[in-house]
PDB file of C-alpha atoms in Angstrom:
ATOM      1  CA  UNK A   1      44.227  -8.332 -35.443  1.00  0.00           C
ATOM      2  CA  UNK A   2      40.899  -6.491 -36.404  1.00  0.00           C
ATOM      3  CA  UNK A   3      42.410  -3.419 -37.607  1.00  0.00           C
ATOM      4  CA  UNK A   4      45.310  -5.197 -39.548  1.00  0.00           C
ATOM      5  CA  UNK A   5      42.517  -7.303 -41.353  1.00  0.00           C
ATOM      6  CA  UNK A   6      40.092  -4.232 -41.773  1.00  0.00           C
ATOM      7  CA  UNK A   7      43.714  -1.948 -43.089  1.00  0.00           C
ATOM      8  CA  UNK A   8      43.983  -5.537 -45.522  1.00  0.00           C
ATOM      9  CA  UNK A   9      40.592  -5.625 -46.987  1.00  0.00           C
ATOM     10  CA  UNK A  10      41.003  -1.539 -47.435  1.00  0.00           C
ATOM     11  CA  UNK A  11      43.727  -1.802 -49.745  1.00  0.00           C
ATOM     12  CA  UNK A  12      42.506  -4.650 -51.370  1.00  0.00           C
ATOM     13  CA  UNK A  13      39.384  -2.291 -51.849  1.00  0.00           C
ATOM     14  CA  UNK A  14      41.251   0.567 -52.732  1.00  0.00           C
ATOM     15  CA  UNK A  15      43.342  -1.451 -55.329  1.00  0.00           C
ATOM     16  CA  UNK A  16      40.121  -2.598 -56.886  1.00  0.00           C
ATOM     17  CA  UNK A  17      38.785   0.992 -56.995  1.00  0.00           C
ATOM     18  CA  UNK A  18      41.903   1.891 -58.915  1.00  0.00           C
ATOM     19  CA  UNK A  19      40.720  -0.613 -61.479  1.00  0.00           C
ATOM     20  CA  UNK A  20      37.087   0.161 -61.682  1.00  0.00           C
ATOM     21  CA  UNK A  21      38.016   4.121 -61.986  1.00  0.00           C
ATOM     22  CA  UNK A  22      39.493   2.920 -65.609  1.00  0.00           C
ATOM     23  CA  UNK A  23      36.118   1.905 -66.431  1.00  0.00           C
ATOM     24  CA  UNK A  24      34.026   5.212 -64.944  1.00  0.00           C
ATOM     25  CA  UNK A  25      36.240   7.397 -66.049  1.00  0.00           C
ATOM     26  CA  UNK A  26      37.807   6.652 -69.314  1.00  0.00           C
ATOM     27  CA  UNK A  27      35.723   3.700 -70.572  1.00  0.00           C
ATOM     28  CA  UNK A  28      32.121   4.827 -70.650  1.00  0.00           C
ATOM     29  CA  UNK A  29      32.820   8.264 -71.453  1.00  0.00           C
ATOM     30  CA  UNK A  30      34.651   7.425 -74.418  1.00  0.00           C
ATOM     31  CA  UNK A  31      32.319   4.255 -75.596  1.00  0.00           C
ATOM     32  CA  UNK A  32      29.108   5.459 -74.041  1.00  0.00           C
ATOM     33  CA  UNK A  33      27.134   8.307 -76.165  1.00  0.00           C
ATOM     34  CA  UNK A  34      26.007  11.092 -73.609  1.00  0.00           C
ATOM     35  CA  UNK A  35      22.585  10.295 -74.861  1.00  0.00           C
ATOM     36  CA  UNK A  36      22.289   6.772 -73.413  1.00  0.00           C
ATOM     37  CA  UNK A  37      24.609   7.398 -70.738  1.00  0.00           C
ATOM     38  CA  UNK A  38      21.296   8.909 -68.546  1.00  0.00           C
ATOM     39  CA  UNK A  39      20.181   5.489 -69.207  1.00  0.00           C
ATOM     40  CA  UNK A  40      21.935   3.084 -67.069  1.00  0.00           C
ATOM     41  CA  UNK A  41      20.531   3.869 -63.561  1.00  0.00           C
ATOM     42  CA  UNK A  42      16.959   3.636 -64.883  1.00  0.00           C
ATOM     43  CA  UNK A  43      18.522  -0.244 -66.039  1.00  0.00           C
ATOM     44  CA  UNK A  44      20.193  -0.894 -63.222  1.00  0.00           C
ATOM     45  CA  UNK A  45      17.337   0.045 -61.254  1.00  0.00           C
ATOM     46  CA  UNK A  46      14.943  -1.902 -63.580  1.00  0.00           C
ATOM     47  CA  UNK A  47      17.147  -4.881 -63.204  1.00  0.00           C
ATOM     48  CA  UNK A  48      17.701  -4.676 -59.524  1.00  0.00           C
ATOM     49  CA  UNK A  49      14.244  -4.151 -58.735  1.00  0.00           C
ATOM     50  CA  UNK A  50      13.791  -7.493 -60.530  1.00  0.00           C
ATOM     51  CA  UNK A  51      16.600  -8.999 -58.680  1.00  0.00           C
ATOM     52  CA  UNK A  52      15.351  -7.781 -55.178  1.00  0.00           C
ATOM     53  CA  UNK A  53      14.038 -11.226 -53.936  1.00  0.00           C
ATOM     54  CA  UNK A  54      17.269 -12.965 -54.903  1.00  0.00           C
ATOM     55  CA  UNK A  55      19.175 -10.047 -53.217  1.00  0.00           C
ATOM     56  CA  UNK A  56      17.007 -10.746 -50.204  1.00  0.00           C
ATOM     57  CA  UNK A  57      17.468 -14.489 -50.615  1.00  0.00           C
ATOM     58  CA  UNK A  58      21.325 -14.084 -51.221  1.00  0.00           C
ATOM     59  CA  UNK A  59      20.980 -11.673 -48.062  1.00  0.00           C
ATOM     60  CA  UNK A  60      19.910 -13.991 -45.715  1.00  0.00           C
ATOM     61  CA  UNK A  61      22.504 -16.896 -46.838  1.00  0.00           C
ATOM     62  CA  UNK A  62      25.556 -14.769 -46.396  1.00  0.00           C
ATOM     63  CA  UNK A  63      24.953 -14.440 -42.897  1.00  0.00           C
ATOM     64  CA  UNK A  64      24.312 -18.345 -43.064  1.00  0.00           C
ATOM     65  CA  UNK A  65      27.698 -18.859 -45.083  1.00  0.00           C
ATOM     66  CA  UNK A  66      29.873 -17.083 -42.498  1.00  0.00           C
ATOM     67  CA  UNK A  67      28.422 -18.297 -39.683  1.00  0.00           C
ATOM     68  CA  UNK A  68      29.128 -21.902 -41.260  1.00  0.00           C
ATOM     69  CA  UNK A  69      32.664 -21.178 -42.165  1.00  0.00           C
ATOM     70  CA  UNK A  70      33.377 -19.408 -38.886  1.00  0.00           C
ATOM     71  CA  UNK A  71      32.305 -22.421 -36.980  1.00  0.00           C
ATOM     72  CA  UNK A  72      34.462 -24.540 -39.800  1.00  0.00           C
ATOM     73  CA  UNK A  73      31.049 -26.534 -40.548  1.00  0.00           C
ATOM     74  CA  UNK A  74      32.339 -27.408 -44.043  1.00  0.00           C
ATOM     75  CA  UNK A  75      29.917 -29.932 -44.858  1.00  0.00           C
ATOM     76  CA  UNK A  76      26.776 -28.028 -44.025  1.00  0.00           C
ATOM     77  CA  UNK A  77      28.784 -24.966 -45.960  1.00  0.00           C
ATOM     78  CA  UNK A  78      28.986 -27.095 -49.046  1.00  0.00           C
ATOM     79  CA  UNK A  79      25.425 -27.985 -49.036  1.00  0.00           C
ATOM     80  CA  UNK A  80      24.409 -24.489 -48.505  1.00  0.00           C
ATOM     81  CA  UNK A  81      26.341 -23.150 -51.519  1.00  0.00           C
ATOM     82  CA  UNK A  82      24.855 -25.897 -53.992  1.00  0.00           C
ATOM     83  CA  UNK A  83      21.335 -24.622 -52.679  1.00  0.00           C
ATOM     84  CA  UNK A  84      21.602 -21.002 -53.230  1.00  0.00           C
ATOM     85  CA  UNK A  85      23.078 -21.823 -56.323  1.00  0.00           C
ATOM     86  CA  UNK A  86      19.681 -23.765 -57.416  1.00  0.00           C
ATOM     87  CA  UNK A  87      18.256 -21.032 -55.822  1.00  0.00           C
ATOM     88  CA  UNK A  88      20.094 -18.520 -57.825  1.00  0.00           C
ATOM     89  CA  UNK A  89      19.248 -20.418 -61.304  1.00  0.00           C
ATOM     90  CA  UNK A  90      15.602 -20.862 -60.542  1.00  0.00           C
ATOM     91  CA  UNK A  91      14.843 -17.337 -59.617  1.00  0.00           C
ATOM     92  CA  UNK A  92      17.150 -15.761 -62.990  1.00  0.00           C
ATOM     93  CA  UNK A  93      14.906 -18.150 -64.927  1.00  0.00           C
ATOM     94  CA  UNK A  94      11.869 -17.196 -63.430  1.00  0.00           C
ATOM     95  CA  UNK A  95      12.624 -13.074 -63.343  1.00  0.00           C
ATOM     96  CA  UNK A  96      13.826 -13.415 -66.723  1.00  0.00           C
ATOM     97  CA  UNK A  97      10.504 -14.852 -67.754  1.00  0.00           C
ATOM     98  CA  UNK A  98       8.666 -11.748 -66.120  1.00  0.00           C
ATOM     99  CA  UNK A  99      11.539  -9.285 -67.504  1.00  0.00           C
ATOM    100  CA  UNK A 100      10.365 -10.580 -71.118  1.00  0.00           C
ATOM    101  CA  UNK A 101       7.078  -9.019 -70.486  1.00  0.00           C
ATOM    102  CA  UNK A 102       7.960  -5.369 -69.499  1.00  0.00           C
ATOM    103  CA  UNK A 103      11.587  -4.902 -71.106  1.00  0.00           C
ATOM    104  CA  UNK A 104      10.066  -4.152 -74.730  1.00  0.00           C
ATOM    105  CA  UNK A 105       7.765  -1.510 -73.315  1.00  0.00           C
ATOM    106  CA  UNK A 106      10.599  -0.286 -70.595  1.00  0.00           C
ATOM    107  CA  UNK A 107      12.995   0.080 -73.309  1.00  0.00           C
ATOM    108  CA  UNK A 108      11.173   1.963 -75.399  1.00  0.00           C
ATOM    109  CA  UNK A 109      10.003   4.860 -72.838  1.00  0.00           C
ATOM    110  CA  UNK A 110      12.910   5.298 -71.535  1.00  0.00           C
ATOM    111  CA  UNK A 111      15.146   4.868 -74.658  1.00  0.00           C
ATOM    112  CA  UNK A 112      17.741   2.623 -72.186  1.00  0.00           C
ATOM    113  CA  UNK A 113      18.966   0.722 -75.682  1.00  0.00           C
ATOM    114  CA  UNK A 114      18.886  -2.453 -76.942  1.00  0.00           C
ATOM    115  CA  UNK A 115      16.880  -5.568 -75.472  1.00  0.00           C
ATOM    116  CA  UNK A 116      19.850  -7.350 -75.253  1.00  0.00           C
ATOM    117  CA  UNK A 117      21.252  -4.855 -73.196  1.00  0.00           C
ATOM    118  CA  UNK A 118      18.329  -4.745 -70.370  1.00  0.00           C
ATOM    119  CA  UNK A 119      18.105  -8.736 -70.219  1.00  0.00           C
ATOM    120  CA  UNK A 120      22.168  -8.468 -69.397  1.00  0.00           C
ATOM    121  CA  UNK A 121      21.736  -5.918 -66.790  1.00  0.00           C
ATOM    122  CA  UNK A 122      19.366  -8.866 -65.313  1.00  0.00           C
ATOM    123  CA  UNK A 123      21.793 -10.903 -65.257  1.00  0.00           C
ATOM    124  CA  UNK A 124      24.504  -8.536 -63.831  1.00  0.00           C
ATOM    125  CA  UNK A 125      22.210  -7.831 -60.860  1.00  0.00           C
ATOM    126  CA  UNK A 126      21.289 -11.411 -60.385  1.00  0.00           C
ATOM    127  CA  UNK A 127      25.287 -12.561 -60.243  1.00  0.00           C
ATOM    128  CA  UNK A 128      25.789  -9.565 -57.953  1.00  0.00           C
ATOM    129  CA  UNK A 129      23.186 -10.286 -55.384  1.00  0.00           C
ATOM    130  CA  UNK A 130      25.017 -13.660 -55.473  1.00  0.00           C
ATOM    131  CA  UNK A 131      28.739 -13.561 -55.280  1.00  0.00           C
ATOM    132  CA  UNK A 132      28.546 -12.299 -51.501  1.00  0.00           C
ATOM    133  CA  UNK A 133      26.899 -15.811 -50.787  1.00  0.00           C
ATOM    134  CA  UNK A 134      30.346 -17.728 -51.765  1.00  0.00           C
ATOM    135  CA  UNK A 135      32.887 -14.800 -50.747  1.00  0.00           C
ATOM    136  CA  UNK A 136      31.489 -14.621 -47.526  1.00  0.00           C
ATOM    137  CA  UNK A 137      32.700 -17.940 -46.766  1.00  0.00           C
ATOM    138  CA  UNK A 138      35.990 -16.828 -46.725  1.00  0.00           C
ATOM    139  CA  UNK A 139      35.482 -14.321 -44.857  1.00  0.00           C
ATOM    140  CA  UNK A 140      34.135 -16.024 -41.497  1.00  0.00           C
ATOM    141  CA  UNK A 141      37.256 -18.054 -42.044  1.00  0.00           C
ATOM    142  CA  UNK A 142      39.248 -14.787 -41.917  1.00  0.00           C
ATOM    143  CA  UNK A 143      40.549 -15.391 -45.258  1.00  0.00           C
ATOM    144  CA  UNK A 144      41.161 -11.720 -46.148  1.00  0.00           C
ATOM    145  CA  UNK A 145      44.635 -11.909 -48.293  1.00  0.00           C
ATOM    146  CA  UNK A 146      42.503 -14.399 -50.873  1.00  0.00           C
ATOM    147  CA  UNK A 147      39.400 -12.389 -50.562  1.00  0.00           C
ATOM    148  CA  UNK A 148      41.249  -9.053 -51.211  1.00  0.00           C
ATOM    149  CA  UNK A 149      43.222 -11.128 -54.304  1.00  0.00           C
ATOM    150  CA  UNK A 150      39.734 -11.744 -55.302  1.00  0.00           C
ATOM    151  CA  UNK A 151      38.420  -8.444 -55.269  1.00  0.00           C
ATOM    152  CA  UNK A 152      41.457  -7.123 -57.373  1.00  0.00           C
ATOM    153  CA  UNK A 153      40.504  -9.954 -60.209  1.00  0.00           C
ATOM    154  CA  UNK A 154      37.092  -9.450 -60.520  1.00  0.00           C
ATOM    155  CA  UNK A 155      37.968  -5.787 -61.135  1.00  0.00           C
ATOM    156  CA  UNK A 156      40.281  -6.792 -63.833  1.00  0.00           C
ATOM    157  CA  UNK A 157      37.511  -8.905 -65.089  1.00  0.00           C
ATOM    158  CA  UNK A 158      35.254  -6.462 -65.292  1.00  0.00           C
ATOM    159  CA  UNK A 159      37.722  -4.003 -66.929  1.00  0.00           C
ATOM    160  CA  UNK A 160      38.433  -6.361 -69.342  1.00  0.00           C
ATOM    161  CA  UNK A 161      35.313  -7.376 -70.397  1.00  0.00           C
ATOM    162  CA  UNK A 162      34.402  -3.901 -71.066  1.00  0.00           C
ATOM    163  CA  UNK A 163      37.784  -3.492 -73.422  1.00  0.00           C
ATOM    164  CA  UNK A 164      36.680  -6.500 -75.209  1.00  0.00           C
ATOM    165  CA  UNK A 165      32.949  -5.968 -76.194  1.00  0.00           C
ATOM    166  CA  UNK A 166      32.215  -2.260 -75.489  1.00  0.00           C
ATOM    167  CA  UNK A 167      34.231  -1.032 -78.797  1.00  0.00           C
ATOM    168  CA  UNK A 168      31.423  -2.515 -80.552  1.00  0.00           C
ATOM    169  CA  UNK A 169      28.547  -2.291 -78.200  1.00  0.00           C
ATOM    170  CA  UNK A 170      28.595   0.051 -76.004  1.00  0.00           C
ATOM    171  CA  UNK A 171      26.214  -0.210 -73.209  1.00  0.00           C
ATOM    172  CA  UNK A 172      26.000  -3.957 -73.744  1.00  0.00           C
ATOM    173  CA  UNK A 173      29.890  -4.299 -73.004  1.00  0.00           C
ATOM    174  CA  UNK A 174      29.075  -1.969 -69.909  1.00  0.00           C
ATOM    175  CA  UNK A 175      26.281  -4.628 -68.236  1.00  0.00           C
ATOM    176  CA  UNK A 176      28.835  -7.546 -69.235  1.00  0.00           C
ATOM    177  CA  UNK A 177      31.557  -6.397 -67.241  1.00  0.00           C
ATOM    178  CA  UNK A 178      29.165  -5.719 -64.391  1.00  0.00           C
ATOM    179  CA  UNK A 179      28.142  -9.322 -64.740  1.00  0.00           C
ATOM    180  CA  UNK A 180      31.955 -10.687 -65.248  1.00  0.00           C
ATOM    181  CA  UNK A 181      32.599  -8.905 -61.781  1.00  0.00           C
ATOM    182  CA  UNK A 182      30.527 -11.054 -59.708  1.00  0.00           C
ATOM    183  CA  UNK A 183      31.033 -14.278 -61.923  1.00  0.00           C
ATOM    184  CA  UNK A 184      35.453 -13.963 -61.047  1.00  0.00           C
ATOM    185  CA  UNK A 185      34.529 -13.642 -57.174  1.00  0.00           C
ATOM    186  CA  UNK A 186      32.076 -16.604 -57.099  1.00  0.00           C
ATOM    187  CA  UNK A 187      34.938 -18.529 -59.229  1.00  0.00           C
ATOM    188  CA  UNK A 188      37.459 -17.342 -56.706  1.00  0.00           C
ATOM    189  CA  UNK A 189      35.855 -18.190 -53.761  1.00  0.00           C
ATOM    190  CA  UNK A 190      35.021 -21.731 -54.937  1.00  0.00           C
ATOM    191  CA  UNK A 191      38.544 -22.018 -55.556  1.00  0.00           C
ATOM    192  CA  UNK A 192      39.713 -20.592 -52.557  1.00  0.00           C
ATOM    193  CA  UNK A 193      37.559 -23.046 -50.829  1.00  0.00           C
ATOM    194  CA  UNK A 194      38.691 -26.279 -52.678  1.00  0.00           C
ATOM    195  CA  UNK A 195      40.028 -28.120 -49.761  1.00  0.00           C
ATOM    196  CA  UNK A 196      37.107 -27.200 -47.438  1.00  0.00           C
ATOM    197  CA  UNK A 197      34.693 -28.082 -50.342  1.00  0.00           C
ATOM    198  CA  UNK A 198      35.697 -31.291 -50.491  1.00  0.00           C
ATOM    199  CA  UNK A 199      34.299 -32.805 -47.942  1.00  0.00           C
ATOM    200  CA  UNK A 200      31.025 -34.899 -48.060  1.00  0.00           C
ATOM    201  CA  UNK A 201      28.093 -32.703 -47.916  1.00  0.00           C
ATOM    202  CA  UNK A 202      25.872 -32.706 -44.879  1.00  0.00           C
ATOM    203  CA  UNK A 203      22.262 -31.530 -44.661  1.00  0.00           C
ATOM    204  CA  UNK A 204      21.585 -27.919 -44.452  1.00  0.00           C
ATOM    205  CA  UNK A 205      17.845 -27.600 -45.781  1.00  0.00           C
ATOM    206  CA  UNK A 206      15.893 -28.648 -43.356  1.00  0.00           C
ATOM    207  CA  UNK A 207      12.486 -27.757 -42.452  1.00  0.00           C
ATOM    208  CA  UNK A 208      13.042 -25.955 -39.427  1.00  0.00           C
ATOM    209  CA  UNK A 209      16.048 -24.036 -41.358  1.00  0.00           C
ATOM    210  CA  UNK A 210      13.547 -23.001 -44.158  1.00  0.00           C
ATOM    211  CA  UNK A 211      10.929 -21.670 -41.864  1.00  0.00           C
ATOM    212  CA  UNK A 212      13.693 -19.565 -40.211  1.00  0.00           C
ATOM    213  CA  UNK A 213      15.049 -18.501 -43.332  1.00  0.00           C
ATOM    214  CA  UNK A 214      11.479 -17.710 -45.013  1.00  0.00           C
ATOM    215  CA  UNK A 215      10.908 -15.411 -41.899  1.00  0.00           C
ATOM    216  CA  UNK A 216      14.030 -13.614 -42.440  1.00  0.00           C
ATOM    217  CA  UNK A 217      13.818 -13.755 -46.295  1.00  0.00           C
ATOM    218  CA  UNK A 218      10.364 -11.941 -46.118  1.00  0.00           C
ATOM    219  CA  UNK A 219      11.250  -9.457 -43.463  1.00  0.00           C
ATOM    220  CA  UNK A 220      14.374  -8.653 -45.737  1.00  0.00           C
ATOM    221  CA  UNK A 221      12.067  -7.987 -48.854  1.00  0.00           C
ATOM    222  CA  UNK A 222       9.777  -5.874 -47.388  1.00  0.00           C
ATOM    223  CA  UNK A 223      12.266  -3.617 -46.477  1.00  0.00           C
ATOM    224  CA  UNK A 224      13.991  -3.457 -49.692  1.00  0.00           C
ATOM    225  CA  UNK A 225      11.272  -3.703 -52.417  1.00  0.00           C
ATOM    226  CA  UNK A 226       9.582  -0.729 -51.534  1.00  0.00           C
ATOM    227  CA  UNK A 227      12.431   1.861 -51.539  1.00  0.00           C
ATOM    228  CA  UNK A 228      13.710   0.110 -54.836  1.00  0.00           C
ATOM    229  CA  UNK A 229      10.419   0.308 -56.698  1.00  0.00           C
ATOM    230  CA  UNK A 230      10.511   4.326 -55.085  1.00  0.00           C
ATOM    231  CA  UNK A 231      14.238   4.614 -56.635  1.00  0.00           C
ATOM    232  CA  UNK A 232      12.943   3.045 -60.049  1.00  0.00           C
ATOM    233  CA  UNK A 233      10.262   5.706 -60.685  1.00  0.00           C
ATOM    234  CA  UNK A 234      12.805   8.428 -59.425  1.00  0.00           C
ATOM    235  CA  UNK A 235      15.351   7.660 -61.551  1.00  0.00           C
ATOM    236  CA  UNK A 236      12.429   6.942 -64.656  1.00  0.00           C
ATOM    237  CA  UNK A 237      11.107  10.572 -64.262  1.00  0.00           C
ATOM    238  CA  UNK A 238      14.621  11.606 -64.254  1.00  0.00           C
ATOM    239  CA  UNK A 239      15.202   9.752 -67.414  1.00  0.00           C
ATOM    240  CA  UNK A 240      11.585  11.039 -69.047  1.00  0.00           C
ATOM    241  CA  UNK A 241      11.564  14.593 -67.749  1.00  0.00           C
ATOM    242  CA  UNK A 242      15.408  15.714 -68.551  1.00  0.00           C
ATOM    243  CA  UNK A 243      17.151  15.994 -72.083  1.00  0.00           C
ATOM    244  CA  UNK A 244      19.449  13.587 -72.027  1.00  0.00           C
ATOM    245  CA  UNK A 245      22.658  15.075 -71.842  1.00  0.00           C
ATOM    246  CA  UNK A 246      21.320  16.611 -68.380  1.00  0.00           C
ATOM    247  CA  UNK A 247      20.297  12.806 -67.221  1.00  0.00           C
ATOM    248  CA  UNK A 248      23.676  11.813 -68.308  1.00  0.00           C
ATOM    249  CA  UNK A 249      24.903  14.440 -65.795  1.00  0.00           C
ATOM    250  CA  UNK A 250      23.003  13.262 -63.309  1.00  0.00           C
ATOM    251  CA  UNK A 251      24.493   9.752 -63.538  1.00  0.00           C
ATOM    252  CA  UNK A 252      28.010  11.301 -63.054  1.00  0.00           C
ATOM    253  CA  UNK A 253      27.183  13.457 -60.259  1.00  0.00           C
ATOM    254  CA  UNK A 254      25.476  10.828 -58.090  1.00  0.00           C
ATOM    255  CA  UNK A 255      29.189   8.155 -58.641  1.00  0.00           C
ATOM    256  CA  UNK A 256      30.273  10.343 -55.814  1.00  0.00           C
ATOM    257  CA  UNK A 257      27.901   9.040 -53.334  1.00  0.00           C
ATOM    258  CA  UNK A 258      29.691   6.153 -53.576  1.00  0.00           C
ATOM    259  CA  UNK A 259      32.881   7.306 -51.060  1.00  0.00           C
ATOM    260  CA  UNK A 260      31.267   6.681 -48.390  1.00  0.00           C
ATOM    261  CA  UNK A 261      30.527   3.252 -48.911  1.00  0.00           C
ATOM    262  CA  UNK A 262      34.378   2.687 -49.919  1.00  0.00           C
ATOM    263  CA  UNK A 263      35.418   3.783 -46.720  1.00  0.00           C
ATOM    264  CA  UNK A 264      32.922   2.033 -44.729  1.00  0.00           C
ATOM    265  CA  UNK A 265      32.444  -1.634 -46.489  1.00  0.00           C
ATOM    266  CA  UNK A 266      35.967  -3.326 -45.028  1.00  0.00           C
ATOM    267  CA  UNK A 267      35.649  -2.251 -41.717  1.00  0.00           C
ATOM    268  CA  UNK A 268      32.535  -3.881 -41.959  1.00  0.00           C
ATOM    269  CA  UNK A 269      33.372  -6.710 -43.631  1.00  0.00           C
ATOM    270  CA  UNK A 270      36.211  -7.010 -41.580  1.00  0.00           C
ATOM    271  CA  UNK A 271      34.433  -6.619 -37.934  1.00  0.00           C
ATOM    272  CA  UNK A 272      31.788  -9.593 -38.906  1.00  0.00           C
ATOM    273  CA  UNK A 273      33.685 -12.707 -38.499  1.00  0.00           C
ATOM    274  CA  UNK A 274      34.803 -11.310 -35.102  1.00  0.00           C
ATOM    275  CA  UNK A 275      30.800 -10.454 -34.078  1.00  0.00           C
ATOM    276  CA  UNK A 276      29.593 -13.821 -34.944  1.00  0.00           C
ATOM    277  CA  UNK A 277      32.983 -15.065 -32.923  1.00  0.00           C
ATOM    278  CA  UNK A 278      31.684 -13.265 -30.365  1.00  0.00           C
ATOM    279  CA  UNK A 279      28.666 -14.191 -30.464  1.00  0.00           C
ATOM    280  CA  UNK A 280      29.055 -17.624 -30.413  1.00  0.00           C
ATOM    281  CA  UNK A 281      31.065 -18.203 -26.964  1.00  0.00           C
ATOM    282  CA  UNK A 282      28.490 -15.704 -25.666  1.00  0.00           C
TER     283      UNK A 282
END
């Protein structure tokens, strides 16, 4: 049963891929000028870096969410999802509000575009730390054929939000997409999850639930801030020190690092919901 759900979610994957390679390989090359094409790591760095306490917020709640839908404890589920997304809308306010202060100065020494375009990669990083939080639901029910449907749309939406807006902006229609992505799988999943949604909410957020989550959510962070801030300055010398048609090569070259990651990610995703299975009958 493992391996049929881990070949499933492959596929799915694979067929999602397919999608996104429309976008890496025809899409930005044509739209994107070679000269500001070195600039989107050093924004999606900026904006990740930003995002890294709601990653490590999001982080810890996954596990939470499919635990909760693996043990079908739907009303605890439901009031888990309408936290994180509080959660989710207070910290975007609040990193936005800090992003204001550096994004004039951080687009202007790196020449990564437009303000508009750096305050959308926030957002794009913010949705994507996110969208695990509700898709992982259906995953500890071992809902793979909806999560793999899932995965193909968001690719499509993120394809065709690019088609739409990058014709006339670029690099802005490039952090859209990224953000449309995440938005289709945390619309699918709700909607996936109608029937188990709709029961009455039960009480998640408890004391003793935030102290064990605060304990996780700061051991999570520090381990992730640091190597991000690292990868920022990296990727900002990188930016600084190289013309930029050799920064925009750099971008291309380091897609392929990627592949391992697409061959790994739905065995993985796959093999949880059996682990915490496992786990729980001991």
């Amino acid at each position: 049963m493992f391996l049929r759900h881990a070949a499933l979610l492959f596929i799915a994957f694979r067929a999602a891929d397919a999608v996104n390679l429309v976008a890496g390989l025809y899409l930005v090359p044509k739209f994107v000028a070679s000269g500001d094409l070195g600039a989107v790591l050093p924004l999606v760095t900026f904006a990740t870096a930003l995002a890294t306490p709601a990653f490590a917020f999001a982080f810890v709640l996954m596990r939470e969410s499919n635990a909760l839908a693996s043990a079908r404890d739907f009303g605890r589920l439901k009031s888990l999802l309408l936290g994180s997304f509080v959660g989710t809308a207070s910290l975007l306010v609040l990193s936005l509000a800090i992003a204001a202060l550096f994004i004039p100065r951080f687009v202007t020494s790196l020449n990564a575009g437009s303000r508009a375009v750096a305050f959308a990669a926030v957002v794009a990083a913010f949705t994507g730390s996110f969208a695990p939080v509700y898709s992982d639901a259906l995953n500890g029910l071992k809902r793979f054929g909806a999560y793999g449907l899932i995965e193909i749309a968001a690719a499509l939406g993120r394809v065709g939000t690019m088609i739409v807006i990058m014709p006339f902006h670029a690099m802005l229609g490039f952090f859209c997409g990224n953000a449309a992505q995440p938005l289709v799988r945390i619309g699918g999943a709700v909607a996936a999850l109608g029937s188990e949604l709709k029961v009455t909410s039960e009480t998640y957020w408890t004391l003793p639930v935030l102290r064990r989550l605060g304990v996780q959510f700061a051991g999570v962070l520090s381990t992730t801030l640091p190597p991000m801030l690292i990868s920022l300055a990296e990727l900002s010398l990188v930016r600084t020190g190289l013309v930029p048609d050799a920064s925009a090569q750099y971008y291309l070259e380091t897609r392929m690092t990627s592949v391992l990651g697409y061959l790994t990610l739905p065995i993985l995703l796959g093999l949880f919901p059996y682990a915490a299975q496992a786990s729980r009958a001991g």
